[in-house]
Each structure stands twice: as structure tokens, then as C-alpha cells.
Coordinates of C-alpha atoms in Angstrom, one line a residue:
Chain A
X1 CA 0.0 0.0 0.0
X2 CA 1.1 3.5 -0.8
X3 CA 2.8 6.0 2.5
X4 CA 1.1 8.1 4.1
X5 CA 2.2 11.6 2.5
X6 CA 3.2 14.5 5.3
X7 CA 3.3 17.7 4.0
X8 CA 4.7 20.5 6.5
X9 CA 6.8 23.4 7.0
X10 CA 9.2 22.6 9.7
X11 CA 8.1 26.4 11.2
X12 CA 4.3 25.4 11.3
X13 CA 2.8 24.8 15.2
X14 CA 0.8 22.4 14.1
X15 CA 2.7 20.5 11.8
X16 CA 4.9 19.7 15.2
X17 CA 2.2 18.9 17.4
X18 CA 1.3 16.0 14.2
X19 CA 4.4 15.1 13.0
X20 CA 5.3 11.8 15.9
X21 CA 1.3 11.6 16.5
X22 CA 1.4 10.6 12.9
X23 CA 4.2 8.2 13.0
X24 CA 2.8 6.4 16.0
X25 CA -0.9 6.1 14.3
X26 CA 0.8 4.6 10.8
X27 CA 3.0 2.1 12.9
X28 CA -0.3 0.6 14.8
X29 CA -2.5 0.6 11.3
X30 CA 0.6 -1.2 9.8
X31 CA 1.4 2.0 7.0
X32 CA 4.7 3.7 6.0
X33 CA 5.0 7.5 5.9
X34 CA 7.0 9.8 3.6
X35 CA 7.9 13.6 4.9
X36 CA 8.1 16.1 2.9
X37 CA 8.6 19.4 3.9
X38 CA 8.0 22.3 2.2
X39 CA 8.1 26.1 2.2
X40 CA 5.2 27.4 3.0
X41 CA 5.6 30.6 2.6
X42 CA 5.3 30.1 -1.3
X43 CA 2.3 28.7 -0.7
X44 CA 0.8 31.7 1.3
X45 CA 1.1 33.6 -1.8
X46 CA -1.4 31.8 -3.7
X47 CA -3.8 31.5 -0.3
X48 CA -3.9 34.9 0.6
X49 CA -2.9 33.3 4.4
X50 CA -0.3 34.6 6.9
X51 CA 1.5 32.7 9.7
X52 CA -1.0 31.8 12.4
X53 CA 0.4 33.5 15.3
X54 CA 0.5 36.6 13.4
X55 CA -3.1 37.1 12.4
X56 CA -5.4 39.5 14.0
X57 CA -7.6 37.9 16.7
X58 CA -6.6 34.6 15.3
X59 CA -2.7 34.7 16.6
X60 CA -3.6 35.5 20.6
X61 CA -6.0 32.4 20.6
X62 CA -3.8 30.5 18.2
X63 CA -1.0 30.6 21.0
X64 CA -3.0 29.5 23.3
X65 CA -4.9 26.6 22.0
X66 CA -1.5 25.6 20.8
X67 CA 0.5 25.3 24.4
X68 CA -2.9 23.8 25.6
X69 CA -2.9 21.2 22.9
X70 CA 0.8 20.2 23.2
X71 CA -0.2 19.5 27.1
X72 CA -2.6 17.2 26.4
X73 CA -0.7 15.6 24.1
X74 CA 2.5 15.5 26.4
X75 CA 4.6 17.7 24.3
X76 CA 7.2 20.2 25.4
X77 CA 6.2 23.3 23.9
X78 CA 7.1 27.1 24.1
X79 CA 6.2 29.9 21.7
X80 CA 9.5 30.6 19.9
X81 CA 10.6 34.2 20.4
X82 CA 11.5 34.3 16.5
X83 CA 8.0 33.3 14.6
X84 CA 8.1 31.8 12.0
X85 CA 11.4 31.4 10.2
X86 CA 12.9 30.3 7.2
X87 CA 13.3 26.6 7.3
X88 CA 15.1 26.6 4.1
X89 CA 18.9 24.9 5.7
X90 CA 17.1 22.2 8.0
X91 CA 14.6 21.0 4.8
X92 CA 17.2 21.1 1.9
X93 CA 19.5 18.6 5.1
X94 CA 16.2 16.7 5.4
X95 CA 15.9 15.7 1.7
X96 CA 19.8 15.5 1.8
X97 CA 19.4 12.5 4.6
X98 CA 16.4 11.4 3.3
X99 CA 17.7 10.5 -0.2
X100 CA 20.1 7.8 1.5
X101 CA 18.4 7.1 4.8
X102 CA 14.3 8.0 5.4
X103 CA 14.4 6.8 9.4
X104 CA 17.2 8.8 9.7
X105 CA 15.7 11.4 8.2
X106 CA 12.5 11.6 10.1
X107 CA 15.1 11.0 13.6
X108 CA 16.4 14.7 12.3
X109 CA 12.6 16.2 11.5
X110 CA 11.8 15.5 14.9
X111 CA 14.8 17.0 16.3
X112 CA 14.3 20.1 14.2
X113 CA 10.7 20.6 15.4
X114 CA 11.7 20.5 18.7
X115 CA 14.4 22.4 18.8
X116 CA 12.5 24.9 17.8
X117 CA 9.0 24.3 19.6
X118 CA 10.6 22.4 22.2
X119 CA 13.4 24.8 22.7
X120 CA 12.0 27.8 21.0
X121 CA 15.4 28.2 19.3
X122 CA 14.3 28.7 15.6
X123 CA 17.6 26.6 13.3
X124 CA 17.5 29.0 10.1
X125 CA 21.5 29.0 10.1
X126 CA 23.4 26.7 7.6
X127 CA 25.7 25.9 11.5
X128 CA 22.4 25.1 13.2
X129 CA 21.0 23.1 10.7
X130 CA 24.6 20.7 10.7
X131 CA 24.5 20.9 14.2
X132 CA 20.8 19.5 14.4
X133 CA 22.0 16.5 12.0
X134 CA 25.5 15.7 14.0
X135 CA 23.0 15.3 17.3
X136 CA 21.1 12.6 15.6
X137 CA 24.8 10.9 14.2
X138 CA 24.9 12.3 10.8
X139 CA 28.1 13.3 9.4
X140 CA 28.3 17.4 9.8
X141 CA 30.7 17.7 7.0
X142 CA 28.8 15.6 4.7
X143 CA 25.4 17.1 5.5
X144 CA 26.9 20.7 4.9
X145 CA 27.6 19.9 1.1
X146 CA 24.8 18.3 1.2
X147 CA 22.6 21.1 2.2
X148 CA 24.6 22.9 -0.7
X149 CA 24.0 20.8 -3.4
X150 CA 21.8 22.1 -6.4
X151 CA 19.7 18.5 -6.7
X152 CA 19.1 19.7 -3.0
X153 CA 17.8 22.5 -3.5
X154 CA 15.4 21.8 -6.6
X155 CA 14.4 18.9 -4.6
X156 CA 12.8 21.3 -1.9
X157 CA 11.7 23.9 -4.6
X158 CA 9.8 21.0 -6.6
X159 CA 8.4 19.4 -3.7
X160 CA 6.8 22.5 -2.9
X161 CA 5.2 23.1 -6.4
X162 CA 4.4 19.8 -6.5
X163 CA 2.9 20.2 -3.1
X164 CA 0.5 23.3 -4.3
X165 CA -0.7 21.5 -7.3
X166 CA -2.2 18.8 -5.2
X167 CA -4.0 21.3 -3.1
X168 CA -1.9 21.5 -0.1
X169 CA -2.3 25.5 1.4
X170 CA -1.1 24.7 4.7
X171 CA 0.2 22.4 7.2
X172 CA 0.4 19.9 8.1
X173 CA -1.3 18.4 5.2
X174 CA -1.7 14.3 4.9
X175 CA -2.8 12.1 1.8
X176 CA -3.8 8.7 2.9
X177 CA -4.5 6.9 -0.3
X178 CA -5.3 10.2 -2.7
X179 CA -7.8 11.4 0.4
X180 CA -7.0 15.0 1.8
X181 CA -6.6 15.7 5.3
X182 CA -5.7 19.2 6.4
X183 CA -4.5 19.7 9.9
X184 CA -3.5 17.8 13.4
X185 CA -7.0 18.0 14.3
X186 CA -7.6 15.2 11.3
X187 CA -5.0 13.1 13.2
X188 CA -8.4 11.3 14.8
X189 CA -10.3 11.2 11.3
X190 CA -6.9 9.7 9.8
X191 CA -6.9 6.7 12.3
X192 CA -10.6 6.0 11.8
X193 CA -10.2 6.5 8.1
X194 CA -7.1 3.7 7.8
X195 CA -9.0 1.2 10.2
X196 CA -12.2 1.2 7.9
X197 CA -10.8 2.1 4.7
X198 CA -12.9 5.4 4.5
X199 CA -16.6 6.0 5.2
Chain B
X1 CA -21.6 26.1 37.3
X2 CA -21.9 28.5 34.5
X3 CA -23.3 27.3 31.1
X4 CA -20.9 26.8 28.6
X5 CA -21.4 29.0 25.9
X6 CA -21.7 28.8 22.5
X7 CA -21.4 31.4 19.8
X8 CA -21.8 30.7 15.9
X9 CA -23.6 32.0 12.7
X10 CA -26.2 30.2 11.5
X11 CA -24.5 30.3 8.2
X12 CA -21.3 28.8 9.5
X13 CA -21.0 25.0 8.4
X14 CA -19.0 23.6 11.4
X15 CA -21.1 25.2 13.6
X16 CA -23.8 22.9 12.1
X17 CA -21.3 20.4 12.6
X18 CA -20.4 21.0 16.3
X19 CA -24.3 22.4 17.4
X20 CA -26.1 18.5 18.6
X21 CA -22.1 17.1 19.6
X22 CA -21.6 20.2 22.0
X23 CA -25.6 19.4 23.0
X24 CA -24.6 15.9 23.3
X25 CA -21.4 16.4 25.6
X26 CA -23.0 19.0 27.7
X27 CA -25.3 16.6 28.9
X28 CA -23.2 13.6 29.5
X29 CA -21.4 15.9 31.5
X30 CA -23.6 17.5 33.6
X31 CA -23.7 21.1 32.0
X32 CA -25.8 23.8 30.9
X33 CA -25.3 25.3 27.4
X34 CA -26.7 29.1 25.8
X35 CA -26.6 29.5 21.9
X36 CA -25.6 33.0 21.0
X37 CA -25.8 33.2 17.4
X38 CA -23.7 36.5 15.8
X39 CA -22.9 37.9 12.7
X40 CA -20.3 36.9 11.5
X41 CA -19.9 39.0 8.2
X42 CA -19.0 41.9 11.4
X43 CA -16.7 39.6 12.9
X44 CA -15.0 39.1 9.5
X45 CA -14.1 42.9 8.8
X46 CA -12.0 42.7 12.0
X47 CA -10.0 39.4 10.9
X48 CA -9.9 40.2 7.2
X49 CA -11.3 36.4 7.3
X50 CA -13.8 35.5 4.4
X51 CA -16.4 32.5 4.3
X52 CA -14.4 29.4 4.1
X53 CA -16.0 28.0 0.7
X54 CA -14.8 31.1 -0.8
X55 CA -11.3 30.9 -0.3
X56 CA -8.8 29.9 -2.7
X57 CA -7.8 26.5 -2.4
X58 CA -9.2 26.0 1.4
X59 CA -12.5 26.4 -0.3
X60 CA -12.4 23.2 -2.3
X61 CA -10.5 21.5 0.2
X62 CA -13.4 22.7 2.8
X63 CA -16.1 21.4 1.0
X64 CA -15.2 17.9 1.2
X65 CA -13.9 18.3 4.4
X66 CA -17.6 19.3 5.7
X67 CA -19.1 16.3 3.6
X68 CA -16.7 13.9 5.2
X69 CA -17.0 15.0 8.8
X70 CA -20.8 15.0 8.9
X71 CA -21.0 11.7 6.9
X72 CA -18.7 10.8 9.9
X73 CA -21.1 12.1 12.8
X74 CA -23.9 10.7 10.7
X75 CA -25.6 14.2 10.2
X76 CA -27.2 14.9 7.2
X77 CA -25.0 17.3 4.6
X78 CA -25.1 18.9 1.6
X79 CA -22.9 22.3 -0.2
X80 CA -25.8 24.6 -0.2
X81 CA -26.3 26.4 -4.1
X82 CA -26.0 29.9 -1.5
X83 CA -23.4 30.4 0.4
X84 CA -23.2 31.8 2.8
X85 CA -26.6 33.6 3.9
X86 CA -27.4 36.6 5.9
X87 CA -28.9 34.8 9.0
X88 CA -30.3 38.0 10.4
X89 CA -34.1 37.0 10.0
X90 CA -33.4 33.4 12.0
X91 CA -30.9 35.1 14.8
X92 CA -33.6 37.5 15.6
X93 CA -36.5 34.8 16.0
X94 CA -34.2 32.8 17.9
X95 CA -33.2 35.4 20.7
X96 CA -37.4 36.3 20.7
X97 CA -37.7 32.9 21.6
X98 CA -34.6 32.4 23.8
X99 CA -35.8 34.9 25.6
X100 CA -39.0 33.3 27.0
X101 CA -38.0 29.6 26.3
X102 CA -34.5 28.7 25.8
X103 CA -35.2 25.1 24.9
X104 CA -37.5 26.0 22.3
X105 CA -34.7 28.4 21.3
X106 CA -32.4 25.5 20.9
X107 CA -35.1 23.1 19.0
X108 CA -35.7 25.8 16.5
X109 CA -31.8 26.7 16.0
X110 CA -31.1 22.6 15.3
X111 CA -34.4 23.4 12.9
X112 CA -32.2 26.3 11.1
X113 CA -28.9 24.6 10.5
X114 CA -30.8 21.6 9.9
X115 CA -33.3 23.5 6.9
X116 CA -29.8 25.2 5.8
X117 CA -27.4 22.2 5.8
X118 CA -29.3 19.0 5.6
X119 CA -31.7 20.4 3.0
X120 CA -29.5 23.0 1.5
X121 CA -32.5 25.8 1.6
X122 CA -31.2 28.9 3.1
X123 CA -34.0 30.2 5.4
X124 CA -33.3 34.1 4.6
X125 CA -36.6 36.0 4.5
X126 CA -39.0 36.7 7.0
X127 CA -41.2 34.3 6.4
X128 CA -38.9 31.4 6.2
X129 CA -37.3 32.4 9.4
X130 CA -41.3 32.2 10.5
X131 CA -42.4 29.2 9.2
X132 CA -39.5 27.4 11.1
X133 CA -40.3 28.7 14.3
X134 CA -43.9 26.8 13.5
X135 CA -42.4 24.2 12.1
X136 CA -41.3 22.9 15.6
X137 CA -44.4 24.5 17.5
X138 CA -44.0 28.2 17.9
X139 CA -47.1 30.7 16.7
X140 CA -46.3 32.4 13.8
X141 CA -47.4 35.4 13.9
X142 CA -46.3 36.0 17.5
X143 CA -42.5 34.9 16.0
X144 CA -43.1 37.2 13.2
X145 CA -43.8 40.3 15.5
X146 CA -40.9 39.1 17.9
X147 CA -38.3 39.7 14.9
X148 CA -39.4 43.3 14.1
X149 CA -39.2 44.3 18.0
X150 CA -36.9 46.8 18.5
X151 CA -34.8 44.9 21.4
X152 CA -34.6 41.9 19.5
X153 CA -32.7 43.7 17.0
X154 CA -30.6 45.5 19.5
X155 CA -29.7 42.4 21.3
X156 CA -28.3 40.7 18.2
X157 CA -26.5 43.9 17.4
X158 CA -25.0 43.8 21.3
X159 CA -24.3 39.7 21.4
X160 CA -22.1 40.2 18.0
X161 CA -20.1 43.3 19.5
X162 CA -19.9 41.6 22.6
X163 CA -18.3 38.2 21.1
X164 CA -15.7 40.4 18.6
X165 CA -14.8 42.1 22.6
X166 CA -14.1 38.3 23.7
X167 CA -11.7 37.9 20.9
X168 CA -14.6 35.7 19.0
X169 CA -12.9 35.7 15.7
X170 CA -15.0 32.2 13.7
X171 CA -17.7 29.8 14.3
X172 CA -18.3 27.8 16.8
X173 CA -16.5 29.5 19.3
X174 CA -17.1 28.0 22.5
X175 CA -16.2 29.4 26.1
X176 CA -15.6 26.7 28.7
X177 CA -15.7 28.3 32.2
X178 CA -13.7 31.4 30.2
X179 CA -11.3 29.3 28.3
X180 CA -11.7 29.6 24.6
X181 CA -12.5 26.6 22.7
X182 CA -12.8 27.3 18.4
X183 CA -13.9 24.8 15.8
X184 CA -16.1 21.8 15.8
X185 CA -12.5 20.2 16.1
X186 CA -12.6 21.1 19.9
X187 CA -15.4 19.5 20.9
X188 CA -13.2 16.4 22.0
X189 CA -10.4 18.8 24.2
X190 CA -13.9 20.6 25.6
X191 CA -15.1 17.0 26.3
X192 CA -12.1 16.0 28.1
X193 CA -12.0 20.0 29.9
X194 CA -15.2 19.1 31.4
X195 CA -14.1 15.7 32.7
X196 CA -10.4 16.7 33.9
X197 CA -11.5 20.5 35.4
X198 CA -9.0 21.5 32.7
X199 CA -5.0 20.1 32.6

């Protein structure tokens, strides 16, 4: 059966409070996943949208539904003093890992997102994105050219068109067999869809 | 206890989606609920927010995301031809109800979103917005007085200002003993508020 497909932006709230949610519900219905960030910035400018936290009325209330959620979900969480940022470094490393080693590459998504959600420490630097990848035993050196290479790069930028072609304007954004799921509040719908094949 | 309370547009699809659940919850647990419906079209020139079906690419995406959730919670569903609708006619008949009957308030809002959603008629005018309030009991031309009464109008006028100065920014928009709770998405965290006290 076809992965589960994760689109996120490694700066989007939500997208951290799904991303290990997500693994755990595919490992109990027996699925695979594939992550794939993107930039989600580009895809603001065909929404219209903003970053939550920054939105009239919205960002107040986002903040706080956001910490409250994490706690119920036993997450550490803090509102990073820096929102969002560019996530360009620590996605162009993730496809760079992911081309040779997809566990290892979702072990480096999940220390990015809580580095910065955990530790509210956003990792837009080239240094911090390394850094990040020698903490979960990647080679710093390696990862560095890697982050540099042009395939790299065009990866990310063609994920991300591919991304809004498909319909995704936001994140995080799951297809379980061609269906659409927007959000970490689908995790629930997600689980009931995979045990009974839709409804 | 105070009631928990509910704010929503008639007009506003997870509202329909969330009105019976949050009905459904607040007994099992013990509570009281009010309805206060608002206008949201006043709500939207603070956000800069525009009705969900309308939006570039969350519009599509919304749709079937409304279709699959009610299929889901086995209410019936449909993309009404208008969307959205000035609910102004059905808000006022509902807080000239409300205001000697709260129950009957609530039997004749489920009426609304039901007429709106399940059939896909938008109950506009006047005289739909009185031939509900028959339709489950009410005299008509009592109801129809009732909406043209100068306080009824007011009080709408006053709920809707009085929700945008409790940071009310979409529908449903539910305060648990003052914490904020938006989206039918909630209704689970509110479920589990009400049995933990909160966490």
C-alpha cells in the first residue's frame, strides 16, 4: 500500500504537534510514511494566508490553543521568540538525509521541530541546521555539502510546487491513499479512516 | 456552574457540525449550554477572514472536508447552491424565543442549520425564518412580531459586538468556564476539559 504523504513546514505549530502523532498512528495501522517538507511561505502567496500566530484575533488564541494542545498531548512546547522562520537549511538537510536514509531522516525532523517548539530556538542558520543532523549521528561535514547541493535545492523547490498543485495551502497536510486531510486535528479522522478504509 | 457557551452563525457549516455534539457532551457531563448566534460577516471585517467555501484553495478542500466529517457524525449534509446567507431573520426569532424559552430556542436553532445544511435551503426571509419557528411548535405570527421588536434587533446587534470584545474571531467558538475553545475540532479537548477540570 502507498505511505502516508506528510506535508509541513518545519516552522508550522501544528505540523509539530502531528508530526510523531502521525508516525505512531501509521506504525499501529501497519502504514509507511513519507515527509516532505516544504516552504510554506510560497504557498501563502497563492492563499492569501499569513503565519497563524500573526493574524489579527486569530494569533492570541492560536497561541494559546496551541500550548494547551501540546499538554494534552505531552509535548514540550514554548512559543518561539523568533516566529516563523525560514526553514530553508534544515529542509534542503532533510531531503539531503532522506535520499540515503528516510528513518534517519524523520530522527532529524523530529529533532528540528523541537528544537525549535521544544526549545523555541528557531535553526535558520546553515551551522544550526549541521549541528541538528550531528546530534542525531549524521556526518556534519557531509550534511553541509549536502545542504549545498543544487539537486538539493530543486528537490525542496519541486516538492513545494508539486505540493500546491495537489491542493496543499497549509500544514500539516496528509494524503492517505489520494484522500486530503488538512490539519493535526484530522490526526483522529486519519486513524478512523485507515482502520475502515474510508466512510 | 456557568453554562458553557456557544457562539456561531447560523451560516457557518462547522457550527452545524459541532451544534447537537456540544448538545450531546453537555449533557453527558452535567452542563448547561446558551446559543448565542452573531454575525459573522461583522466579525469578518475585524480578521480580514472570508467564508471558508470562498477561499482559494481551502475552499475546495473545505467542501469535502464538511461532507466527510458530517458523513462521519452521521448528520445529514449537503454544499448549499447559497453560500453563505445573511442569517439575520433566524438570529432574531431565535433570541425572541430564547428569551422566553431557551429550549424551544435551541429546538428551533437545530431546525435552522438543519433546513440550511441537511436540506440546503437557506431560510433568509422573514417568512422562512417564521415558518421554522412553526415548524417545531411556535405561533407564527407571535414569531413574526418578535423579529421586528426593536430589542430583539438590538440584542443581536449587542451579542455580535460583545463576542468580537471576547476575541470571537469564527464559528463555533465555545467558552468553557472562560477558556476559549474554536472549531467543531474542539469538541473532543472541551469533552475532556469538562471531565479533567481543565489540565
Amino acid at each position: 500500500m502507498a505511505p502516508l504523504e506528510f506535508y509541513f513546514d518545519f516552522a508550522s505549530p501544528y505540523a509539530y504537534l502531528a508530526a510523531e502523532r502521525l508516525e505512531e498512528i501509521a506504525a499501529r495501522r501497519g502504514r509507511e510514511t513519507v515527509w516532505r517538507p516544504i516552504m510554506l511561505g510560497a504557498v501563502f502567496k497563492e492563499t492569501g494566508m499569513g503565519p497563524l500566530f500573526h493574524q489579527p484575533m486569530r494569533g492570541p488564541y492560536g497561541e494559546r490553543d496551541f500550548l494547551r494542545s501540546a499538554r494534552l498531548y505531552g509535548l514540550p512546547a514554548r512559543i518561539p521568540e523568533k516566529f516563523p522562520y525560514t526553514a530553508l537549511a534544515v529542509s534542503r538537510a532533510f531531503y539531503w538525509i532522506d535520499a540515503s536514509d528516510p528513518k534517519a531522516a524523520k530522527r532529524y525532523g523530529v529533532a528540528v521541530f523541537r528544537r525549535y517548539y521544544g526549545d523555541g530556538i528557531a535553526p535558520e542558520s546553515e551551522d544550526e541546521a549541521v549541528s541538528l543532523a550531528e546530534a542525531v549521528g549524521i556526518d556534519g561535514s557531509a550534511a553541509r555539502a549536502g545542504i549545498r547541493e543544487p539537486e538539493i535545492k530543486a528537490r525542496l523547490k519541486d516538492e513545494t510546487e508539486q505540493a500546491i498543485g495537489r491542493g496543499v495551502f497549509g500544514a500539516p497536510f496528509i494524503f492517505v491513499d489520494g484522500e486530503p486531510f488538512w490539519g493535526a486535528d484530522r490526526l483522529d479522522q486519519i486513524d478512523a479512516w485507515l482502520e475502515r478504509g474510508g466512510w
